[in-house]
């Protein structure tokens, strides 16, 4: 089982992120990469729906904010292109291989050791980060896009399916930055208005010297507090940096903001991690 020790829990609470090396086996990583290969081979995305994904404000609003393909993607498997790379969402809900990993006993034990009473899976994504042109992900807080009241109820699970190195775009964090609240939020615009989303507040100019690189080996899991500031650099290496990531929310006593871009539907509400 993947329960956190008291020291690991303390480190996560202090830093806002935690690396758990060897969380998945090599065989599990290969199975997920093979499955995504099958899904991509069957991909058929109309040209007008080839939406780019970005965490930067101007690119986010221009590329995603006016398209229903993005706003209605929370309960569907959809592709988002990123300067020659594409991400794939909603795997936790619709694909048996990824659903099995997302709801595995190891993930459930991890959630319980973090004290989650009623965790739900709100979003998932497969990130390819292809060699030579895998795009930069600008500094951001996940809670800017997945906002709850009270704060502190969203947790990112980031699993390396290949080694994540300094050269191919590993994650970088500002330790302790999860204690200062959320500096900006992306919200839905009123129905019928374009663009479909807008930002409230602004992102501070985080100095590069504050960020700590976090290279990990294949199979590692990185816990990410919803308010910790993090980024990744462009992949200019010869090796891809594939990863599977999803977000959990403690549903007990939590209000999911109705202005978030991602909204559950009556037919497909956010699924419980365990019952």
Coordinates of N, CA, C and O in Angstrom, one line a residue, residues 114-274:
X114 N -3.7 10.8 3.4 CA -3.8 12.3 3.4 C -5.0 12.9 4.1 O -5.2 14.1 4.2
X115 N -5.8 12.0 4.6 CA -7.0 12.4 5.4 C -8.2 12.7 4.6 O -9.2 13.3 5.1
X116 N -8.3 12.3 3.3 CA -9.4 12.6 2.5 C -10.6 11.7 2.8 O -10.4 10.5 2.9
X117 N -11.7 12.2 3.1 CA -12.9 11.5 3.5 C -13.8 11.1 2.4 O -14.3 10.0 2.3
X118 N -14.0 12.0 1.4 CA -14.8 11.8 0.3 C -14.2 12.4 -1.0 O -14.7 13.3 -1.6
X119 N -13.1 11.7 -1.4 CA -12.4 12.3 -2.6 C -13.1 11.9 -3.9 O -13.6 10.8 -4.0
X120 N -13.2 12.9 -4.8 CA -13.7 12.7 -6.1 C -12.7 13.0 -7.1 O -11.8 13.8 -6.9
X121 N -12.8 12.4 -8.3 CA -11.8 12.7 -9.4 C -12.5 13.7 -10.3 O -13.5 13.5 -10.9
X122 N -11.8 14.9 -10.4 CA -12.5 16.0 -11.2 C -11.9 16.1 -12.6 O -12.6 16.7 -13.4
X123 N -10.7 15.6 -12.8 CA -10.1 15.9 -14.1 C -8.9 15.0 -14.3 O -8.3 14.6 -13.3
X124 N -8.6 14.6 -15.6 CA -7.4 13.8 -15.8 C -6.9 14.2 -17.2 O -7.6 14.7 -18.0
X125 N -5.6 13.9 -17.4 CA -4.9 14.3 -18.6 C -3.7 13.4 -18.9 O -3.0 13.1 -17.9
X126 N -3.5 13.1 -20.1 CA -2.2 12.4 -20.5 C -1.4 13.5 -21.3 O -1.9 14.1 -22.2
X127 N -0.2 13.7 -20.8 CA 0.7 14.7 -21.4 C 1.9 14.0 -22.1 O 2.6 13.3 -21.5
X128 N 2.0 14.3 -23.4 CA 3.0 13.7 -24.2 C 4.4 14.3 -24.1 O 5.4 13.7 -24.1
X129 N 4.5 15.7 -24.1 CA 5.7 16.4 -24.1 C 6.8 15.8 -25.0 O 7.8 15.3 -24.6
X130 N 6.5 15.9 -26.3 CA 7.3 15.3 -27.3 C 8.7 15.9 -27.4 O 8.9 17.0 -27.1
X131 N 9.7 15.1 -27.9 CA 11.0 15.6 -28.0 C 11.1 16.8 -29.0 O 10.4 16.8 -30.0
X132 N 12.0 17.7 -28.7 CA 12.4 18.8 -29.5 C 11.3 20.0 -29.6 O 11.7 21.1 -29.8
X133 N 10.1 19.7 -29.3 CA 9.1 20.8 -29.3 C 8.0 20.7 -28.3 O 7.0 21.4 -28.3
X134 N 8.2 19.8 -27.3 CA 7.2 19.8 -26.2 C 7.1 21.1 -25.5 O 8.2 21.6 -25.0
X135 N 6.0 21.7 -25.4 CA 5.9 23.1 -25.0 C 6.1 23.4 -23.5 O 6.0 22.5 -22.6
X136 N 6.5 24.6 -23.2 CA 6.7 25.1 -21.9 C 5.3 25.3 -21.2 O 4.4 25.7 -21.9
X137 N 5.2 24.9 -19.9 CA 4.0 25.2 -19.1 C 4.4 26.3 -18.2 O 5.3 26.1 -17.3
X138 N 3.7 27.4 -18.3 CA 4.1 28.6 -17.5 C 3.7 28.4 -16.1 O 2.9 27.7 -15.7
X139 N 4.4 29.2 -15.2 CA 4.1 29.1 -13.7 C 2.6 29.3 -13.5 O 2.0 30.3 -14.0
X140 N 2.1 28.5 -12.7 CA 0.6 28.6 -12.4 C 0.3 27.8 -11.1 O 1.1 27.0 -10.6
X141 N -0.9 28.0 -10.6 CA -1.5 27.2 -9.5 C -2.7 26.5 -10.1 O -3.5 27.1 -10.7
X142 N -2.8 25.2 -9.8 CA -3.9 24.4 -10.3 C -5.3 25.0 -9.8 O -6.3 24.9 -10.5
X143 N -5.3 25.6 -8.6 CA -6.5 26.1 -8.1 C -7.0 27.3 -8.8 O -8.2 27.7 -8.7
X144 N -6.2 27.9 -9.7 CA -6.6 29.0 -10.6 C -7.7 28.5 -11.5 O -8.6 29.2 -12.0
X145 N -7.6 27.2 -11.9 CA -8.5 26.6 -12.8 C -9.5 25.7 -12.2 O -10.6 25.4 -12.7
X146 N -9.2 25.2 -11.0 CA -10.1 24.2 -10.2 C -10.3 24.8 -8.8 O -9.7 24.4 -7.8
X147 N -11.1 25.8 -8.7 CA -11.2 26.6 -7.5 C -12.3 26.1 -6.6 O -13.4 25.7 -7.1
X148 N -12.0 26.0 -5.3 CA -13.0 25.5 -4.3 C -13.1 26.5 -3.2 O -12.2 27.3 -2.9
X149 N -14.2 26.3 -2.5 CA -14.4 27.1 -1.2 C -14.7 26.0 -0.1 O -15.7 25.3 -0.3
X150 N -13.9 25.9 1.0 CA -12.7 26.7 1.2 C -11.6 26.2 0.2 O -11.7 25.1 -0.4
X151 N -10.4 26.9 0.2 CA -9.3 26.5 -0.6 C -8.6 25.3 0.1 O -8.9 24.9 1.2
X152 N -7.7 24.7 -0.6 CA -6.9 23.6 0.0 C -7.6 22.2 -0.2 O -7.2 21.3 0.5
X153 N -8.6 22.1 -1.1 CA -9.3 20.9 -1.2 C -9.0 20.1 -2.5 O -9.5 19.1 -2.8
X154 N -8.0 20.7 -3.3 CA -7.7 20.1 -4.6 C -6.3 19.6 -4.5 O -5.4 20.2 -4.0
X155 N -6.1 18.3 -5.0 CA -4.7 17.7 -5.0 C -4.4 17.1 -6.4 O -5.2 16.4 -6.9
X156 N -3.3 17.5 -6.9 CA -2.8 16.9 -8.1 C -2.0 15.6 -8.0 O -1.2 15.5 -7.0
X157 N -2.3 14.6 -8.8 CA -1.5 13.4 -8.8 C -0.8 13.3 -10.2 O -1.5 13.2 -11.2
X158 N 0.5 13.4 -10.2 CA 1.3 13.5 -11.5 C 2.2 12.3 -11.5 O 3.0 12.1 -10.6
X159 N 2.0 11.4 -12.5 CA 2.7 10.1 -12.5 C 3.6 10.1 -13.8 O 3.1 10.3 -14.9
X160 N 4.9 10.0 -13.6 CA 5.9 9.9 -14.7 C 5.8 8.5 -15.3 O 6.1 7.5 -14.7
X161 N 5.5 8.5 -16.6 CA 5.5 7.2 -17.4 C 6.8 7.0 -18.1 O 7.0 6.0 -18.7
X162 N 7.6 8.1 -18.1 CA 9.0 8.0 -18.6 C 9.8 8.9 -17.7 O 9.3 9.7 -16.9
X163 N 11.1 8.7 -17.7 CA 12.0 9.6 -16.8 C 11.7 11.1 -17.2 O 11.6 11.4 -18.3
X164 N 11.5 11.9 -16.1 CA 11.4 13.3 -16.3 C 12.7 14.0 -15.8 O 13.0 13.9 -14.7
X165 N 13.4 14.6 -16.8 CA 14.8 15.1 -16.5 C 14.8 16.6 -16.7 O 13.9 17.2 -17.2
X166 N 15.9 17.2 -16.3 CA 16.1 18.6 -16.6 C 16.1 18.9 -18.1 O 15.6 20.0 -18.5
X167 N 16.5 17.9 -18.9 CA 16.6 18.2 -20.3 C 15.3 18.0 -21.0 O 15.0 18.7 -22.0
X168 N 14.4 17.1 -20.5 CA 13.2 16.9 -21.3 C 11.9 17.6 -20.6 O 10.8 17.3 -21.0
X169 N 12.1 18.4 -19.6 CA 11.0 19.2 -19.1 C 10.4 18.7 -17.8 O 9.1 18.6 -17.7
X170 N 11.2 18.4 -16.8 CA 10.6 18.0 -15.5 C 9.9 19.1 -14.9 O 10.0 20.3 -15.3
X171 N 9.2 18.8 -13.8 CA 8.4 19.8 -13.1 C 9.4 20.6 -12.2 O 10.4 20.2 -11.8
X172 N 9.0 21.9 -12.0 CA 9.7 22.8 -11.1 C 8.7 23.4 -10.1 O 7.6 23.7 -10.5
X173 N 9.1 23.5 -8.9 CA 8.2 24.1 -7.8 C 8.8 25.2 -7.1 O 10.0 25.3 -6.9
X174 N 7.9 26.1 -6.5 CA 8.4 27.0 -5.5 C 7.9 26.5 -4.2 O 6.7 26.5 -3.8
X175 N 8.8 25.8 -3.4 CA 8.5 25.2 -2.1 C 7.8 26.2 -1.2 O 8.3 27.4 -1.0
X176 N 6.7 25.8 -0.6 CA 6.0 26.7 0.4 C 5.1 27.7 -0.2 O 4.4 28.4 0.5
X177 N 5.0 27.7 -1.5 CA 4.1 28.8 -2.2 C 2.6 28.5 -2.1 O 1.8 29.3 -2.5
X178 N 2.3 27.3 -1.5 CA 0.9 27.0 -1.4 C 0.2 27.6 -0.2 O -1.0 27.4 0.1
X179 N 0.9 28.5 0.5 CA 0.4 29.1 1.8 C -0.1 30.5 1.6 O -0.5 31.1 2.6
X180 N -0.1 31.0 0.4 CA -0.4 32.4 0.2 C -1.6 32.7 -0.6 O -1.9 33.8 -1.1
X181 N -2.5 31.7 -0.7 CA -3.7 31.8 -1.5 C -3.6 31.8 -3.0 O -2.5 31.4 -3.5
X182 N -4.6 32.1 -3.7 CA -4.7 32.1 -5.1 C -4.6 33.5 -5.7 O -5.5 34.3 -5.3
X183 N -3.7 33.7 -6.6 CA -3.5 35.1 -7.1 C -4.4 35.4 -8.3 O -4.7 36.6 -8.6
X184 N -4.9 34.4 -9.0 CA -5.8 34.6 -10.2 C -6.7 33.4 -10.3 O -6.4 32.3 -9.9
X185 N -7.8 33.7 -11.0 CA -8.8 32.6 -11.3 C -9.3 32.7 -12.7 O -9.5 33.8 -13.3
X186 N -9.4 31.5 -13.4 CA -10.1 31.5 -14.7 C -11.5 31.1 -14.5 O -11.8 30.1 -13.9
X187 N -12.4 31.9 -15.0 CA -13.9 31.7 -14.8 C -14.6 31.7 -16.1 O -14.1 32.3 -17.1
X188 N -15.7 31.0 -16.1 CA -16.6 31.1 -17.3 C -17.2 32.4 -17.5 O -17.6 33.0 -16.5
X189 N -17.3 32.9 -18.7 CA -18.0 34.1 -19.0 C -19.5 33.8 -19.0 O -19.9 32.6 -19.2
X190 N -20.4 34.7 -18.9 CA -21.8 34.5 -19.0 C -22.2 33.8 -20.3 O -21.5 34.0 -21.4
X191 N -23.2 33.0 -20.3 CA -23.5 32.2 -21.5 C -23.7 33.1 -22.7 O -24.3 34.2 -22.7
X192 N -23.1 32.7 -23.9 CA -23.3 33.4 -25.1 C -22.2 34.5 -25.4 O -22.2 35.0 -26.5
X193 N -21.4 34.8 -24.4 CA -20.4 35.8 -24.6 C -19.1 35.1 -25.0 O -18.8 34.0 -24.7
X194 N -18.3 35.8 -25.8 CA -17.0 35.4 -26.3 C -15.9 36.4 -25.8 O -16.2 37.6 -25.9
X195 N -14.8 35.9 -25.4 CA -14.4 34.5 -25.2 C -15.2 33.8 -24.1 O -15.8 34.5 -23.2
X196 N -15.2 32.5 -24.1 CA -16.0 31.8 -23.1 C -15.4 31.8 -21.7 O -16.1 31.4 -20.8
X197 N -14.2 32.2 -21.5 CA -13.6 32.3 -20.2 C -12.9 33.7 -20.0 O -12.6 34.3 -21.0
X198 N -12.6 34.0 -18.8 CA -11.9 35.2 -18.5 C -11.1 35.0 -17.2 O -11.4 34.1 -16.5
X199 N -10.1 35.9 -16.9 CA -9.3 35.8 -15.7 C -9.7 36.9 -14.7 O -9.9 38.0 -15.1
X200 N -9.7 36.5 -13.5 CA -9.9 37.5 -12.4 C -8.5 37.5 -11.6 O -8.0 36.5 -11.3
X201 N -8.0 38.7 -11.4 CA -6.7 38.8 -10.7 C -5.6 38.7 -11.7 O -5.8 38.6 -13.0
X202 N -4.4 38.6 -11.2 CA -3.2 38.5 -12.1 C -2.1 37.6 -11.4 O -2.1 37.5 -10.2
X203 N -1.3 37.0 -12.3 CA -0.3 36.1 -11.8 C 1.0 37.0 -11.4 O 1.4 37.8 -12.2
X204 N 1.5 36.8 -10.2 CA 2.7 37.6 -9.9 C 3.9 37.2 -10.8 O 3.9 36.1 -11.4
X205 N 4.9 38.0 -10.9 CA 6.1 37.7 -11.7 C 7.0 36.9 -10.8 O 7.9 37.4 -10.1
X206 N 6.8 35.6 -10.8 CA 7.7 34.7 -10.0 C 9.1 34.7 -10.5 O 9.3 34.4 -11.7
X207 N 10.1 34.9 -9.7 CA 11.5 35.0 -10.1 C 12.0 33.5 -10.3 O 11.7 32.6 -9.5
X208 N 12.7 33.3 -11.3 CA 13.2 31.9 -11.7 C 14.0 31.3 -10.5 O 14.0 30.1 -10.4
X209 N 14.7 32.2 -9.8 CA 15.5 31.7 -8.7 C 14.7 31.0 -7.6 O 15.3 30.2 -6.8
X210 N 13.4 31.2 -7.5 CA 12.6 30.6 -6.5 C 12.2 29.2 -6.8 O 11.9 28.4 -5.9
X211 N 12.3 28.8 -8.1 CA 11.9 27.4 -8.5 C 13.0 26.4 -8.2 O 14.2 26.6 -8.4
X212 N 12.5 25.2 -7.8 CA 13.4 24.1 -7.6 C 13.1 23.0 -8.6 O 11.9 22.6 -8.6
X213 N 14.0 22.5 -9.3 CA 13.7 21.4 -10.3 C 13.4 20.1 -9.6 O 14.0 19.8 -8.5
X214 N 12.6 19.3 -10.2 CA 12.2 18.0 -9.5 C 12.2 16.9 -10.5 O 11.2 16.4 -11.0
X215 N 13.4 16.5 -11.0 CA 13.5 15.4 -11.9 C 13.2 14.1 -11.2 O 13.5 13.9 -10.0
X216 N 12.5 13.2 -11.9 CA 12.0 11.9 -11.3 C 12.2 10.8 -12.3 O 12.3 11.0 -13.5
X217 N 12.2 9.6 -11.8 CA 12.3 8.4 -12.7 C 11.0 7.9 -13.1 O 10.0 8.2 -12.4
X218 N 11.0 7.1 -14.1 CA 9.7 6.4 -14.6 C 9.1 5.7 -13.4 O 9.7 5.0 -12.6
X219 N 7.7 5.9 -13.3 CA 7.0 5.3 -12.2 C 6.8 6.1 -11.0 O 6.0 5.8 -10.1
X220 N 7.5 7.3 -10.9 CA 7.4 8.1 -9.7 C 6.0 8.9 -9.7 O 5.5 9.2 -10.8
X221 N 5.5 9.1 -8.6 CA 4.3 9.9 -8.4 C 4.6 11.2 -7.7 O 5.4 11.2 -6.7
X222 N 4.1 12.3 -8.2 CA 4.4 13.6 -7.5 C 3.0 14.1 -7.0 O 2.1 14.3 -7.8
X223 N 2.9 14.3 -5.7 CA 1.8 15.0 -5.1 C 1.9 16.5 -5.3 O 3.0 17.0 -5.0
X224 N 0.8 17.1 -5.7 CA 0.9 18.6 -6.0 C -0.3 19.2 -5.3 O -1.5 19.0 -5.6
X225 N 0.0 20.1 -4.3 CA -1.0 20.9 -3.6 C -1.7 21.8 -4.6 O -1.0 22.4 -5.5
X226 N -3.0 22.0 -4.5 CA -3.7 22.8 -5.5 C -3.2 24.3 -5.6 O -3.5 24.9 -6.6
X227 N -2.5 24.8 -4.6 CA -2.1 26.2 -4.6 C -0.6 26.3 -4.7 O -0.1 27.5 -4.7
X228 N 0.2 25.3 -4.9 CA 1.6 25.4 -5.0 C 2.0 25.9 -6.4 O 1.4 25.4 -7.4
X229 N 2.9 26.8 -6.6 CA 3.3 27.3 -7.9 C 4.2 26.4 -8.5 O 5.2 26.0 -7.9
X230 N 4.0 26.0 -9.8 CA 4.8 25.1 -10.5 C 4.8 25.4 -12.0 O 4.0 26.1 -12.5
X231 N 5.8 24.8 -12.7 CA 5.9 25.0 -14.1 C 6.7 23.8 -14.7 O 7.2 22.9 -13.9
X232 N 6.9 23.8 -16.0 CA 7.8 22.9 -16.6 C 8.4 23.6 -17.9 O 7.7 24.5 -18.5
X233 N 9.6 23.3 -18.2 CA 10.3 23.9 -19.3 C 10.0 23.2 -20.6 O 9.5 22.1 -20.6
X234 N 10.3 23.8 -21.7 CA 10.2 23.2 -23.1 C 11.1 22.0 -23.2 O 12.2 22.0 -22.6
X235 N 10.6 21.0 -23.9 CA 11.4 19.8 -24.1 C 12.2 19.9 -25.4 O 11.7 19.8 -26.5
X236 N 13.5 20.2 -25.2 CA 14.4 20.3 -26.4 C 15.3 19.1 -26.6 O 16.3 19.2 -27.3
X237 N 15.0 18.1 -25.8 CA 15.9 16.9 -25.8 C 15.5 15.9 -26.9 O 14.5 16.2 -27.7
X238 N 16.1 14.8 -27.0 CA 15.8 13.7 -27.9 C 14.8 12.7 -27.4 O 14.4 11.8 -28.0
X239 N 14.3 13.0 -26.1 CA 13.5 12.0 -25.4 C 12.2 12.7 -25.0 O 12.2 13.8 -24.5
X240 N 11.0 11.9 -25.2 CA 9.8 12.4 -24.7 C 9.7 12.4 -23.2 O 10.5 11.7 -22.6
X241 N 8.7 13.0 -22.7 CA 8.4 13.0 -21.2 C 6.9 12.8 -21.0 O 6.2 13.7 -20.7
X242 N 6.5 11.6 -21.1 CA 5.1 11.3 -21.0 C 4.7 11.1 -19.5 O 5.4 10.6 -18.7
X243 N 3.5 11.6 -19.2 CA 3.0 11.6 -17.9 C 1.5 11.5 -17.9 O 0.8 11.9 -18.8
X244 N 0.9 10.9 -16.8 CA -0.5 10.8 -16.6 C -0.8 11.6 -15.3 O -0.1 11.4 -14.3
X245 N -1.7 12.5 -15.4 CA -2.0 13.3 -14.2 C -3.5 13.4 -14.1 O -4.3 13.5 -15.0
X246 N -4.0 13.5 -12.8 CA -5.4 13.7 -12.5 C -5.5 14.5 -11.2 O -4.5 14.6 -10.5
X247 N -6.7 15.1 -10.9 CA -6.9 15.9 -9.7 C -8.0 15.2 -8.9 O -9.0 14.8 -9.4
X248 N -7.7 15.2 -7.6 CA -8.7 14.8 -6.6 C -9.2 16.0 -5.8 O -8.5 17.0 -5.6
X249 N -10.5 16.0 -5.4 CA -11.0 17.0 -4.5 C -11.7 16.4 -3.4 O -12.4 15.4 -3.5
X250 N -11.5 16.9 -2.2 CA -12.2 16.5 -1.0 C -13.6 17.1 -1.1 O -13.8 18.3 -1.0
X251 N -14.6 16.2 -1.4 CA -16.0 16.7 -1.6 C -16.7 17.0 -0.3 O -17.6 17.8 -0.3
X252 N -16.3 16.4 0.8 CA -17.0 16.6 2.1 C -16.7 18.1 2.6 O -15.6 18.5 2.8
X253 N -17.8 18.8 2.7 CA -17.7 20.2 3.2 C -17.1 21.2 2.2 O -16.6 22.3 2.6
X254 N -17.1 20.8 0.9 CA -16.4 21.6 -0.1 C -17.5 22.1 -1.1 O -18.3 21.3 -1.5
X255 N -17.3 23.3 -1.6 CA -18.2 23.9 -2.6 C -17.3 24.0 -3.9 O -16.3 24.7 -3.9
X256 N -17.7 23.4 -4.9 CA -17.1 23.5 -6.2 C -17.6 24.8 -6.9 O -18.8 25.0 -7.0
X257 N -16.7 25.7 -7.2 CA -17.2 27.0 -7.7 C -18.0 26.9 -9.0 O -17.5 26.3 -10.0
X258 N -19.1 27.5 -9.0 CA -20.0 27.4 -10.3 C -19.4 28.2 -11.4 O -19.9 28.0 -12.6
X259 N -18.4 29.0 -11.2 CA -17.7 29.8 -12.3 C -16.5 29.0 -12.9 O -16.0 29.5 -13.9
X260 N -16.1 27.9 -12.3 CA -15.0 27.1 -12.9 C -15.3 26.7 -14.3 O -16.5 26.4 -14.6
X261 N -14.3 26.7 -15.2 CA -14.5 26.3 -16.5 C -15.0 24.8 -16.6 O -15.8 24.5 -17.5
X262 N -14.5 24.0 -15.7 CA -14.9 22.6 -15.6 C -16.1 22.4 -14.7 O -16.0 22.8 -13.5
X263 N -17.2 21.8 -15.2 CA -18.4 21.6 -14.4 C -18.8 20.2 -14.6 O -18.9 19.6 -15.7
X264 N -19.2 19.5 -13.4 CA -19.8 18.2 -13.6 C -21.2 18.3 -14.3 O -21.8 19.4 -14.3
X265 N -21.6 17.2 -14.8 CA -23.0 17.1 -15.4 C -23.9 16.2 -14.6 O -23.4 15.4 -13.8
X266 N -25.2 16.3 -14.9 CA -26.1 15.5 -14.2 C -25.9 14.0 -14.5 O -26.0 13.1 -13.7
X267 N -25.5 13.8 -15.8 CA -25.3 12.4 -16.2 C -24.0 11.8 -15.7 O -23.9 10.7 -15.5
X268 N -23.0 12.7 -15.7 CA -21.7 12.2 -15.3 C -21.1 13.2 -14.2 O -20.3 14.0 -14.5
X269 N -21.5 13.0 -12.9 CA -20.9 13.8 -11.9 C -19.5 13.4 -11.6 O -19.1 12.3 -12.1
X270 N -18.8 14.1 -10.8 CA -17.4 13.7 -10.5 C -17.5 12.4 -9.7 O -18.2 12.3 -8.7
X271 N -16.7 11.4 -10.2 CA -16.8 10.0 -9.6 C -16.0 10.0 -8.3 O -15.0 10.6 -8.1
X272 N -16.6 9.3 -7.3 CA -15.9 9.0 -6.1 C -14.7 8.2 -6.3 O -14.7 7.2 -7.1
X273 N -13.6 8.5 -5.6 CA -12.4 7.7 -5.7 C -12.6 6.3 -5.1 O -12.2 5.3 -5.6
X274 N -13.3 6.3 -3.9 CA -13.6 5.0 -3.3 C -15.0 5.1 -2.6 O -15.4 6.3 -2.3

